[in-house]
PDB file of C-alpha atoms and ligand atoms in Angstrom:
ATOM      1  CA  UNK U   1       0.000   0.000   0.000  1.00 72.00           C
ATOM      2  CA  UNK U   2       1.257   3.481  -0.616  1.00 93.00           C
ATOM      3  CA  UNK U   3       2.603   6.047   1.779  1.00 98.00           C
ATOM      4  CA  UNK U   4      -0.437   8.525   2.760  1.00 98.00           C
ATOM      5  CA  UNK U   5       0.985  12.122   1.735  1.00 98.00           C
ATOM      6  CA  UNK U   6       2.105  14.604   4.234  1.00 98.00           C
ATOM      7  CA  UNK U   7       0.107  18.000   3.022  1.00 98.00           C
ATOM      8  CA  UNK U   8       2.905  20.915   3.510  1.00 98.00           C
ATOM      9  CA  UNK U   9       0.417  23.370   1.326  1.00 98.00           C
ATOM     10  CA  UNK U  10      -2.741  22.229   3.236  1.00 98.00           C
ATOM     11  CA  UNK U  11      -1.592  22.497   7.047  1.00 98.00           C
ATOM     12  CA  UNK U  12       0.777  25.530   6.165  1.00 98.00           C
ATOM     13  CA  UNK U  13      -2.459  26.896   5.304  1.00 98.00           C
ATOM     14  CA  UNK U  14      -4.088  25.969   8.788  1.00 98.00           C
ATOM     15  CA  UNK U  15      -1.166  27.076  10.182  1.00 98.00           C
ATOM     16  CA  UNK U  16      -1.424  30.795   8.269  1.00 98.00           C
ATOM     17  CA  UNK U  17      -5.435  30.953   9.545  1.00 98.00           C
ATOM     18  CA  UNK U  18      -4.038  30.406  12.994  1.00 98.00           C
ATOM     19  CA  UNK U  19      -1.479  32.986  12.829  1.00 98.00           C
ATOM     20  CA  UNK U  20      -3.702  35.267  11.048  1.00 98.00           C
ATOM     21  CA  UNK U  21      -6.342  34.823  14.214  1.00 98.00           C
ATOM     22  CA  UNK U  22      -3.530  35.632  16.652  1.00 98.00           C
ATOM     23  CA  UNK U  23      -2.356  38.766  14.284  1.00 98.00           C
ATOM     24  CA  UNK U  24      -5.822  40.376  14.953  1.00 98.00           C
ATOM     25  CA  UNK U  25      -5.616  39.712  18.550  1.00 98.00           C
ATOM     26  CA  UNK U  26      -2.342  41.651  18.658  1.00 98.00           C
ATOM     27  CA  UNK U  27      -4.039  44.556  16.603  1.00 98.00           C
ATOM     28  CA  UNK U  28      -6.709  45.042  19.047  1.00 97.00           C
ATOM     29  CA  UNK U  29      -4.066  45.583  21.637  1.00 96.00           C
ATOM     30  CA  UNK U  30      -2.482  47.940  19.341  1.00 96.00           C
ATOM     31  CA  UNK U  31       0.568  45.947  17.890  1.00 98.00           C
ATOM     32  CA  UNK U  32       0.900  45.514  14.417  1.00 98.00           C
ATOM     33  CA  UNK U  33       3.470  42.452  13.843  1.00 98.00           C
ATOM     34  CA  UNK U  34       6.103  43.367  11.440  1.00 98.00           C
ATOM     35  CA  UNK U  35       8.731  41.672   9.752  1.00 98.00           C
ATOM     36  CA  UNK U  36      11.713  43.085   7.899  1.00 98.00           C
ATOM     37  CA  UNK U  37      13.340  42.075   5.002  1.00 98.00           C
ATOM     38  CA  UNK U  38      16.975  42.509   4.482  1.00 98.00           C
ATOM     39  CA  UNK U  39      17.951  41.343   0.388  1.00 98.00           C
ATOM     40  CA  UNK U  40      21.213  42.156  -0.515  1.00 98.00           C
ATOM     41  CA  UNK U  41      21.719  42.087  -4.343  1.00 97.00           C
ATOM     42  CA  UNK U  42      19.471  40.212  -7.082  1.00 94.00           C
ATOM     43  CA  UNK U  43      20.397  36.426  -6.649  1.00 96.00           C
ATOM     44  CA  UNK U  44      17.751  35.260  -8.943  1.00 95.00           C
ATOM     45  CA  UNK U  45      16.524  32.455  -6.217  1.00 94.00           C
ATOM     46  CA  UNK U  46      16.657  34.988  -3.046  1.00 96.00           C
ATOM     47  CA  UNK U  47      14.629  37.679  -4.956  1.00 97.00           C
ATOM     48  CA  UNK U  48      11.488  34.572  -5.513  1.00 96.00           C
ATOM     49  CA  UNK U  49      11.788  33.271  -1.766  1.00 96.00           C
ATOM     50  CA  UNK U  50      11.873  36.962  -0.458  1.00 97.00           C
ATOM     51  CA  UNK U  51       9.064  37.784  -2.679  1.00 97.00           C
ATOM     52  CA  UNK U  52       7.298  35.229  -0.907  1.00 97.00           C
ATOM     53  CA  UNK U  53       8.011  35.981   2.420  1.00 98.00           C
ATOM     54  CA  UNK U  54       6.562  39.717   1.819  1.00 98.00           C
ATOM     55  CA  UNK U  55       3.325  38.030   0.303  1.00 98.00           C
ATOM     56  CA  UNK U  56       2.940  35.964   3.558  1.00 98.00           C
ATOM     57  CA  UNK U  57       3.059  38.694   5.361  1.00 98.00           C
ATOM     58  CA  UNK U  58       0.436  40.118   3.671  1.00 98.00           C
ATOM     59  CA  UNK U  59      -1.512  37.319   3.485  1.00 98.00           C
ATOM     60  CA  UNK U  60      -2.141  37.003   7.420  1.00 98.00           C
ATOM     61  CA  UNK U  61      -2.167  40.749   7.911  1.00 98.00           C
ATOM     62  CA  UNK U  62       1.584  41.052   9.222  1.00 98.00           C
ATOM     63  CA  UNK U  63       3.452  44.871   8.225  1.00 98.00           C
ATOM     64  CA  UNK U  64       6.587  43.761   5.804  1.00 98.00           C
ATOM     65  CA  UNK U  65       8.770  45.903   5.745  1.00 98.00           C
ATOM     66  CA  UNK U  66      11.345  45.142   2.553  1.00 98.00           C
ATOM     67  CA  UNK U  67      14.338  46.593   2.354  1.00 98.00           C
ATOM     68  CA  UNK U  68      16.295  45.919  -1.126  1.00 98.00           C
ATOM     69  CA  UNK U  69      19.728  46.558  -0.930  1.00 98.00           C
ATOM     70  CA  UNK U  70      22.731  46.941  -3.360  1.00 98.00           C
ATOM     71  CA  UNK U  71      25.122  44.027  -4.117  1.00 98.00           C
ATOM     72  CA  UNK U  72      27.892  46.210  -3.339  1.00 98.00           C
ATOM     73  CA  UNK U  73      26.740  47.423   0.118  1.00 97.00           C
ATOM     74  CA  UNK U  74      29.921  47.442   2.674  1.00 98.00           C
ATOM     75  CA  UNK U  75      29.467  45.253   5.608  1.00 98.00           C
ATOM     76  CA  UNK U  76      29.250  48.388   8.048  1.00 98.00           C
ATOM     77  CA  UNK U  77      26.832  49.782   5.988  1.00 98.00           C
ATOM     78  CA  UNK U  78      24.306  46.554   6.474  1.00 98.00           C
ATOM     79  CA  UNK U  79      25.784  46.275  10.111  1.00 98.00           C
ATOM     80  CA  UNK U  80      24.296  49.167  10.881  1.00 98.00           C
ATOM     81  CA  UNK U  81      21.098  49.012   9.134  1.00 98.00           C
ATOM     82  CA  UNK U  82      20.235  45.810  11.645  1.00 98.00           C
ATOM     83  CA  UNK U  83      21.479  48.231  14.095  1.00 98.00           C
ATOM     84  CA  UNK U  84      18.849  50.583  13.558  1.00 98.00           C
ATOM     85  CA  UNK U  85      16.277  47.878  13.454  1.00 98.00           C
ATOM     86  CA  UNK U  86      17.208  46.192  16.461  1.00 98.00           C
ATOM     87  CA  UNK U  87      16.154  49.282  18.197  1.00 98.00           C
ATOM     88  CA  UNK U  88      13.050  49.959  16.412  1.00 98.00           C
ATOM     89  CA  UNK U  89       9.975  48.948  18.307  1.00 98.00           C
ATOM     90  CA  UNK U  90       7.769  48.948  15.356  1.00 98.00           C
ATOM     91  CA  UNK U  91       9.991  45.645  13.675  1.00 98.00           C
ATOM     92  CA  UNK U  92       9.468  42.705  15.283  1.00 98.00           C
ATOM     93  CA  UNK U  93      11.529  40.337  13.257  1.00 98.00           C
ATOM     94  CA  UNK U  94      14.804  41.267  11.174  1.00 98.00           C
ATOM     95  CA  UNK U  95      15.544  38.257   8.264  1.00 98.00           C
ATOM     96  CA  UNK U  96      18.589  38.568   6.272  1.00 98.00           C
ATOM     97  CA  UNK U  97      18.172  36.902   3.498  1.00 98.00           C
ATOM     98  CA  UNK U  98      20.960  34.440   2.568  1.00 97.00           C
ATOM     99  CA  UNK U  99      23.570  34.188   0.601  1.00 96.00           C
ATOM    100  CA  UNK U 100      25.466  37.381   1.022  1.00 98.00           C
ATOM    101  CA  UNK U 101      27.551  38.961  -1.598  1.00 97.00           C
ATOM    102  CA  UNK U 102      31.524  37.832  -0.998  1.00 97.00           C
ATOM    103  CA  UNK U 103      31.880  41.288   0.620  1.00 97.00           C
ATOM    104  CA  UNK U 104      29.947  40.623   3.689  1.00 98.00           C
ATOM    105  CA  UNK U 105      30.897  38.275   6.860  1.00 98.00           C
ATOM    106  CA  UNK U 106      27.457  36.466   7.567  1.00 98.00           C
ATOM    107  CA  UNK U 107      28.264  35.264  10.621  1.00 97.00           C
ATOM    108  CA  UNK U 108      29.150  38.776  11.623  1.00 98.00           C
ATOM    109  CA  UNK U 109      25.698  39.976  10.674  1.00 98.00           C
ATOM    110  CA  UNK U 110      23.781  36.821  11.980  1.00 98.00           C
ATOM    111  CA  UNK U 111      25.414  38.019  15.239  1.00 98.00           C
ATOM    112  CA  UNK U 112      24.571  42.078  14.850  1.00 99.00           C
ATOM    113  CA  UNK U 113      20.783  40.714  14.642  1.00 99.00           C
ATOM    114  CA  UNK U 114      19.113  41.214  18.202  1.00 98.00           C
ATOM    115  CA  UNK U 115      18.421  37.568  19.102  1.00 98.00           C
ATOM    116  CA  UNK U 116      14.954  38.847  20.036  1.00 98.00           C
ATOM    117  CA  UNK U 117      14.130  39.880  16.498  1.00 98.00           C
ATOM    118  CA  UNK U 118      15.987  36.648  15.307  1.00 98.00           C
ATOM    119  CA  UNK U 119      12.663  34.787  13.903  1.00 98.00           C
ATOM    120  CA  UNK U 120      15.590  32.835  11.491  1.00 98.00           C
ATOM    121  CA  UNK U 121      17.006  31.347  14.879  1.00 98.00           C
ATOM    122  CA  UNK U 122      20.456  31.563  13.306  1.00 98.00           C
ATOM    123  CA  UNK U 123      22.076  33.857  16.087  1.00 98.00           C
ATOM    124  CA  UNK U 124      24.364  31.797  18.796  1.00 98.00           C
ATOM    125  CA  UNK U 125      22.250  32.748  21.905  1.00 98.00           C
ATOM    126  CA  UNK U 126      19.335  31.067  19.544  1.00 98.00           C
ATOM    127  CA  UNK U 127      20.543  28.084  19.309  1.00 98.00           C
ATOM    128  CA  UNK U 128      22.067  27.863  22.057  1.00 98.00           C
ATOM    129  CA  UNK U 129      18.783  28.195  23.431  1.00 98.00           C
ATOM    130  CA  UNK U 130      17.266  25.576  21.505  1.00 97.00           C
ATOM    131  CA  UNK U 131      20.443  23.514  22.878  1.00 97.00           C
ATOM    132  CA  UNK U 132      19.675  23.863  26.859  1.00 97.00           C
ATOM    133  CA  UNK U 133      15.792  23.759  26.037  1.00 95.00           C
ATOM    134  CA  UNK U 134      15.086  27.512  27.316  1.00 97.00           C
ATOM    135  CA  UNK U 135      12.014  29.710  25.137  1.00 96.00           C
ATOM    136  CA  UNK U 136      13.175  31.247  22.642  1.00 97.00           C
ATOM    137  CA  UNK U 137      12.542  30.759  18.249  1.00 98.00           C
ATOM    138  CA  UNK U 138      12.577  27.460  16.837  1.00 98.00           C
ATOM    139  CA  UNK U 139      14.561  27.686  13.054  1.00 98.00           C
ATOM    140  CA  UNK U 140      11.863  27.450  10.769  1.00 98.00           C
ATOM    141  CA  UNK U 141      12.497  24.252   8.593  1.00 98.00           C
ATOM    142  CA  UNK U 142      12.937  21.935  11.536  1.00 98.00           C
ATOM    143  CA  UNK U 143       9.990  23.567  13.349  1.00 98.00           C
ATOM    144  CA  UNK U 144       7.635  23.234  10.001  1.00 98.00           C
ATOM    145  CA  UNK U 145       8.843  19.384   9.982  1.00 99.00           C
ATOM    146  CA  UNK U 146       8.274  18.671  13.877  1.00 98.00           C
ATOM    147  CA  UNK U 147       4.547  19.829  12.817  1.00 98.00           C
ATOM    148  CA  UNK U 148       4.108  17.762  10.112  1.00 98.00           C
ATOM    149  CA  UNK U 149       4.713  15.067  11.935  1.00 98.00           C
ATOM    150  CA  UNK U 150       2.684  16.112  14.721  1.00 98.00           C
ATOM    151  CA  UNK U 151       0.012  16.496  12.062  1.00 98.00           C
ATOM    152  CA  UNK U 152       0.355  12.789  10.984  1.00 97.00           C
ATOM    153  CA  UNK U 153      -0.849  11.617  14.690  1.00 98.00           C
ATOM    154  CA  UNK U 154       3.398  10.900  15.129  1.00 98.00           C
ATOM    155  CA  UNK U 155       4.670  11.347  18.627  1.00 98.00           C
ATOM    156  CA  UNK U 156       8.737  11.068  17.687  1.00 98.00           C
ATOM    157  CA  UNK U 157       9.220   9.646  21.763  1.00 98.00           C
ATOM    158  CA  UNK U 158      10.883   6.382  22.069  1.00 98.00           C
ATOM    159  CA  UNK U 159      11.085   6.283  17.904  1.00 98.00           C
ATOM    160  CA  UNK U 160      14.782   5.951  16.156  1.00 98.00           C
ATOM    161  CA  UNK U 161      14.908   9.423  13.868  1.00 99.00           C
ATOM    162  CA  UNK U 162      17.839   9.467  11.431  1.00 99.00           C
ATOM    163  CA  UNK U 163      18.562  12.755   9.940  1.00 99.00           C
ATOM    164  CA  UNK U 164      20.587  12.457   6.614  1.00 98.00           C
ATOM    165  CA  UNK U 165      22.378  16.353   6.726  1.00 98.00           C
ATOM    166  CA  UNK U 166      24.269  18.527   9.296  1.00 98.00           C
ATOM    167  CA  UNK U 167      23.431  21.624   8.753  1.00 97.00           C
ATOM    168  CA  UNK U 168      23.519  24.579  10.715  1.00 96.00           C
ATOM    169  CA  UNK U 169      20.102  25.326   9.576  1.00 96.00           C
ATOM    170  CA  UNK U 170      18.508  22.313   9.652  1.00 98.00           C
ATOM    171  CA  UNK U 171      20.148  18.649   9.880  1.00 98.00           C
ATOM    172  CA  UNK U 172      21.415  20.155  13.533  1.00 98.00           C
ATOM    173  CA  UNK U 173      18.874  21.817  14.957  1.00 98.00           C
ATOM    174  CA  UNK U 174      16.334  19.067  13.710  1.00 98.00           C
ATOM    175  CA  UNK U 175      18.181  16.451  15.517  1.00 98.00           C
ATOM    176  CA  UNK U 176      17.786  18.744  18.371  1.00 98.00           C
ATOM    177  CA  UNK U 177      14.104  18.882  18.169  1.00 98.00           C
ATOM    178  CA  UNK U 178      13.688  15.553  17.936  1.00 98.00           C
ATOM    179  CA  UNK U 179      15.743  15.180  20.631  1.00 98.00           C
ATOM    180  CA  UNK U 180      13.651  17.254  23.075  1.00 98.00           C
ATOM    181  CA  UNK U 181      10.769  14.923  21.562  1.00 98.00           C
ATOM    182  CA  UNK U 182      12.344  12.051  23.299  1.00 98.00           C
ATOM    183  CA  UNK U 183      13.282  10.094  19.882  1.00 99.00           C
ATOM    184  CA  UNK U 184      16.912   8.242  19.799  1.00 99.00           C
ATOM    185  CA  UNK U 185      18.452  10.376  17.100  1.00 99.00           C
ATOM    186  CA  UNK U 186      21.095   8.837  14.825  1.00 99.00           C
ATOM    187  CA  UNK U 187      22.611  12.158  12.366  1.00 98.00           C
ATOM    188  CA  UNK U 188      24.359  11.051   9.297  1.00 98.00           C
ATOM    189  CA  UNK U 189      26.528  12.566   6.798  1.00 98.00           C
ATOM    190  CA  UNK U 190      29.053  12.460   3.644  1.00 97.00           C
ATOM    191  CA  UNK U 191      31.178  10.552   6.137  1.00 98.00           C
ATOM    192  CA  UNK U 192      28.996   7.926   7.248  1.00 98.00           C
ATOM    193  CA  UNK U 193      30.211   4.651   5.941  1.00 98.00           C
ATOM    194  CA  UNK U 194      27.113   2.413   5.033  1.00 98.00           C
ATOM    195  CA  UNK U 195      23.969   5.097   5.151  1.00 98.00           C
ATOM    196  CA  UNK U 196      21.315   2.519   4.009  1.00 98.00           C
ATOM    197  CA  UNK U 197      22.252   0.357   6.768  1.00 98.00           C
ATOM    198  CA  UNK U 198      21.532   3.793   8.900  1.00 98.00           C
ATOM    199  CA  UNK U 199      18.213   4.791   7.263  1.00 99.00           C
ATOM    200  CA  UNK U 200      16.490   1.034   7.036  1.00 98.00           C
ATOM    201  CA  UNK U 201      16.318   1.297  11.174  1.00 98.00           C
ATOM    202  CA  UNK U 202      14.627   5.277  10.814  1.00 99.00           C
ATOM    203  CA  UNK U 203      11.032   4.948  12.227  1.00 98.00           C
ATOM    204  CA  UNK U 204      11.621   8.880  11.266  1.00 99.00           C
ATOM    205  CA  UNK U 205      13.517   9.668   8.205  1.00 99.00           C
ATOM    206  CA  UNK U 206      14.699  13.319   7.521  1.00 99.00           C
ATOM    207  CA  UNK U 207      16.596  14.307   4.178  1.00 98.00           C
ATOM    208  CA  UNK U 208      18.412  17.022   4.572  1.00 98.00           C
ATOM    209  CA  UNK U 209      20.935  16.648   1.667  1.00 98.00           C
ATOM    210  CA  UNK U 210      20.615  18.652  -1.574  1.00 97.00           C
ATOM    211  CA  UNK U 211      20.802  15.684  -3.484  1.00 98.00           C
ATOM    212  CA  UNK U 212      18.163  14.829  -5.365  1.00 98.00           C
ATOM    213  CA  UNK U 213      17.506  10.298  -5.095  1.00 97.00           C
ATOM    214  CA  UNK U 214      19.947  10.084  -2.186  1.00 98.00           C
ATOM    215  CA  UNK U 215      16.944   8.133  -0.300  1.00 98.00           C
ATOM    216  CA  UNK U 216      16.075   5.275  -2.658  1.00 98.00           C
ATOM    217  CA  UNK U 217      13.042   2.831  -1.804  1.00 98.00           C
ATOM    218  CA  UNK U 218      15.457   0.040  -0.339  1.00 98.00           C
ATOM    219  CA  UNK U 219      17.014   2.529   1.952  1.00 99.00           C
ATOM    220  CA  UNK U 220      13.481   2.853   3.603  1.00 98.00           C
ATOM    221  CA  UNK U 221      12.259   0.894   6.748  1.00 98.00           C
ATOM    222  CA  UNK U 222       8.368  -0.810   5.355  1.00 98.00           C
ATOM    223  CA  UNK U 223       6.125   1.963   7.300  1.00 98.00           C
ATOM    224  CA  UNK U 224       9.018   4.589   8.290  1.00 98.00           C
ATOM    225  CA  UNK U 225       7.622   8.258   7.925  1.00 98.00           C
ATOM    226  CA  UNK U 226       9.830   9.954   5.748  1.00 99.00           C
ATOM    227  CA  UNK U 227      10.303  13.595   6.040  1.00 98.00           C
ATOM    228  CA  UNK U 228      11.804  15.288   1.969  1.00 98.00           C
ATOM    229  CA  UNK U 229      14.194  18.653   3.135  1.00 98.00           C
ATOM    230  CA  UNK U 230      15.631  18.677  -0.558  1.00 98.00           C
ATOM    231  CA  UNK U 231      15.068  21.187  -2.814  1.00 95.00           C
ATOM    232  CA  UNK U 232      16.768  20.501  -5.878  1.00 97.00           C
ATOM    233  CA  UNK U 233      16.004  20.446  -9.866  1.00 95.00           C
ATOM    234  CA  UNK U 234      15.989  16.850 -11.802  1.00 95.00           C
ATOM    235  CA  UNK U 235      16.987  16.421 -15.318  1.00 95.00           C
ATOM    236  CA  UNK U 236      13.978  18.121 -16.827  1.00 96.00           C
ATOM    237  CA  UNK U 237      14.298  21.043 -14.803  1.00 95.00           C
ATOM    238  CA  UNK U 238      11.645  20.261 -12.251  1.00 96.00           C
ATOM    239  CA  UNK U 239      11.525  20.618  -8.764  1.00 96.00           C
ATOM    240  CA  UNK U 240      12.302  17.523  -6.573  1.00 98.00           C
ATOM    241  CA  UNK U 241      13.793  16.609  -3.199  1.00 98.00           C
ATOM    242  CA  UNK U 242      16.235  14.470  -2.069  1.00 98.00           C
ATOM    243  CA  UNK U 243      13.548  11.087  -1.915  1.00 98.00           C
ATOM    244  CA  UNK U 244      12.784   9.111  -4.818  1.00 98.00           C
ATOM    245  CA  UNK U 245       9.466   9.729  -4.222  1.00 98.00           C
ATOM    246  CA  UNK U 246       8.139   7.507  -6.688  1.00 98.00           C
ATOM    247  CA  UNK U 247       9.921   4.660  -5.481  1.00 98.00           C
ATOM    248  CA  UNK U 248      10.157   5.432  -1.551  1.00 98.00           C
ATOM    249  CA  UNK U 249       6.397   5.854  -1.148  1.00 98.00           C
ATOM    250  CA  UNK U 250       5.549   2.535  -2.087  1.00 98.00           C
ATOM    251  CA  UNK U 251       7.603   1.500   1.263  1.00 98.00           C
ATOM    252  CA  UNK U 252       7.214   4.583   3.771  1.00 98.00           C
ATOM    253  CA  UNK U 253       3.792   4.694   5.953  1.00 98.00           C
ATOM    254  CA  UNK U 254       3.702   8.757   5.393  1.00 98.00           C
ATOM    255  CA  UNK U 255       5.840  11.119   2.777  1.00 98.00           C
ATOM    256  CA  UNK U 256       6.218  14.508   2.221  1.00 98.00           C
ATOM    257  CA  UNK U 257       6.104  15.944  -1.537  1.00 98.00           C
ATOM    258  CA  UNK U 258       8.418  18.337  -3.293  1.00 98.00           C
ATOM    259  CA  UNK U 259       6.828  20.374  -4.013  1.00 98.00           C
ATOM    260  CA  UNK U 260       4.321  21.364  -1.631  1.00 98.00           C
ATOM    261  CA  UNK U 261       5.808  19.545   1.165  1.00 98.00           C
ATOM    262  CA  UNK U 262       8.344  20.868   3.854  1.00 98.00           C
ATOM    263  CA  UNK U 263       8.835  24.267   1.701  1.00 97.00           C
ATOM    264  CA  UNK U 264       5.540  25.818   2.484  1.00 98.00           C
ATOM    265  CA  UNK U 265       6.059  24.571   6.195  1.00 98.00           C
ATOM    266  CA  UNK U 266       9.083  26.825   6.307  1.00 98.00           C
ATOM    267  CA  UNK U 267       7.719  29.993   5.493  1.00 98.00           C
ATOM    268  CA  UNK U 268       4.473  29.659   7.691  1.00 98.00           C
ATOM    269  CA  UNK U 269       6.824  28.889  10.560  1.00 98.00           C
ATOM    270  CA  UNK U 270       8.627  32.252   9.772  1.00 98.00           C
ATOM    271  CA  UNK U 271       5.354  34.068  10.333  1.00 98.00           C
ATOM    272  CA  UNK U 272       4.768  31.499  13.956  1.00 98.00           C
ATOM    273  CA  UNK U 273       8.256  33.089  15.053  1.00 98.00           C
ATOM    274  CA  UNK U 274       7.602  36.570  14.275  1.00 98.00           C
ATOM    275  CA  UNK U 275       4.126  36.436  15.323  1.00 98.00           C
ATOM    276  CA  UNK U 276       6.104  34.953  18.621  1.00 98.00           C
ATOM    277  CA  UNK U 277       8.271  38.057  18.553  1.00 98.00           C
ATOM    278  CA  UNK U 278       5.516  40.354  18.376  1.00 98.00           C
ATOM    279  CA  UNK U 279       3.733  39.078  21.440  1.00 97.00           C
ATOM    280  CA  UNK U 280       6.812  38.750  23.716  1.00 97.00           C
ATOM    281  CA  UNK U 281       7.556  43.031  22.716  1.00 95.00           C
ATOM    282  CA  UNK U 282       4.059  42.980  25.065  1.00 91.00           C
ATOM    283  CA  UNK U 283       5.968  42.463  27.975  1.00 83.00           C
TER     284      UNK U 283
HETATM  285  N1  GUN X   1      18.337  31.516   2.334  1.00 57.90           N
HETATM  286  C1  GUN X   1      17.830  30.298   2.085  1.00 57.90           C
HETATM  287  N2  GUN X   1      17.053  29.905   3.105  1.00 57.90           N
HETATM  288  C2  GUN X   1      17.058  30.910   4.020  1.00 57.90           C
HETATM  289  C3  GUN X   1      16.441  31.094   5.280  1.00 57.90           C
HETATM  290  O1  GUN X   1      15.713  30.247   5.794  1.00 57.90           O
HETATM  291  N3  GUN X   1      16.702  32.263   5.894  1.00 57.90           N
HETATM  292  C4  GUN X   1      17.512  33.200   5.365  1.00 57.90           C
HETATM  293  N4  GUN X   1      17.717  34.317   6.060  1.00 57.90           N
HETATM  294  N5  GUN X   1      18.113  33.062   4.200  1.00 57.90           N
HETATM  295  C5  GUN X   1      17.887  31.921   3.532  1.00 57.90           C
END
């Protein structure tokens, strides 16, 4: 029997009404949740996912605030931009979007952001945070997949979750989360010697790769919920993750899609965290 599909566009959606609820709450007490957008120079892929971040905003009655920048801004010059919004009651959340131009030290700037304002959860004191278990943001990606599961009636405690990925953004902090969920976490990478011998004992399988078919169907525990990360192009152009899916979701008890899987998760979790934000400036 085939995997049932994990829904990123339908419960990002539920996700967006709930936010959108809470956003009219805050209004009534005189808050308007804002977000600002940092883009520094016209990478093609940044300009789409900032456009969409803007449009979220939007979309559950958030102030955007988007703040195009030239590619050949000097570091000081950004550094004390975030300055200036750090200190600005009116911005809740300050995003930088990712890459910078060569120019520009990102960890110095990840750093400048006010770890209050830090709805990516990229700053140190975020995740170190996240590492001790005190409040604070949850990175988006990770967060968006923790819900997806929770949406598939899966409670990750006493489970064996492999993450595939070490990422600072997400193979890391995922593990983390999962973690905190009570599951025995196993993280592989480019240096683990015999991954399918990892993945076939996931009852939780994350992808966090960049390559697309680097989980193939006999990689895949019969029943194993399998959580896609990737976003990469196949031959053809097309979007696709780092699953087969076609293959894996004949063996897997639940899947997520590329597209329309983890990727809308992300960005509704971005408007969770600065809807977060907003309501902690209350006290
Ligand atoms: N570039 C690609 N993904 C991201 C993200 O989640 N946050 C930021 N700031 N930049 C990115």
């Amino acid at each position: 029997m085939a995997a049932q599909l994990i829904d990123g566009n339908a419960l990002a959606r539920q996700v967006r009404a709930e936010v959108a609820t809470q956003v009219q709450a805050l209004k009534a007490q005189g808050v308007v949740p804002a977000l600002a957008v940092l883009l520094v120079g016209d990478d093609p892929a940044s300009q789409v996912y900032v456009k969409h971040k803007v449009a979220d905003c939007e979309g559950v009655g958030m102030r955007s605030i988007l703040e195009r920048l030239p590619a050949s801004l000097s570091q000081e010059t950004l550094l004390a931009r975030i300055r200036e919004l750090n200190v600005d009651a009116t911005v809740h959340g300050i995003l930088v979007q990712l890459p910078l131009p060569a120019q520009i030290d990102a960890s110095q700037v990840i750093a400048t952001i006010s770890p209050a304002k830090d709805v990516d959860c990229f700053h140190v004191a975020s995740v170190g945070a996240l590492m001790v278990g005190l409040p604070g943001f949850k990175p988006c990606t990770p967060h968006g997949c923790m819900r997806m599961l929770q949406s598939a009636g899966v409670d990750p405690r006493g489970k064996h979750a492999v993450v595939v990925g070490r990422s600072n953004i997400v193979g890391k902090p995922m593990a983390m989360l999962l973690l905190q969920a009570s599951a025995t976490v196993t993280v592989c990478h480019s240096a683990t010697p015999d991954l399918a011998a990892m993945t076939r004992q996931a009852d939780i399988l994350v992808a966090a790769v960049g390559k697309r078919n680097m989980i193939t169907a006999d990689m895949v525990k019969p029943g194993a919920v399998v959580i896609d990360v990737g976003m990469n192009r196949d031959t053809a152009g097309k979007l696709c993750g780092d699953v087969d899916f076609e293959g894996v979701r004949e063996v897997a008890g639940w899947i997520t899609p590329v597209p329309g899987g983890v990727g809308p998760m992300t960005r509704a979790m971005l408007l969770v965290n600065t809807m977060q934000a907003a309501q902690a400036s209350l006290h």
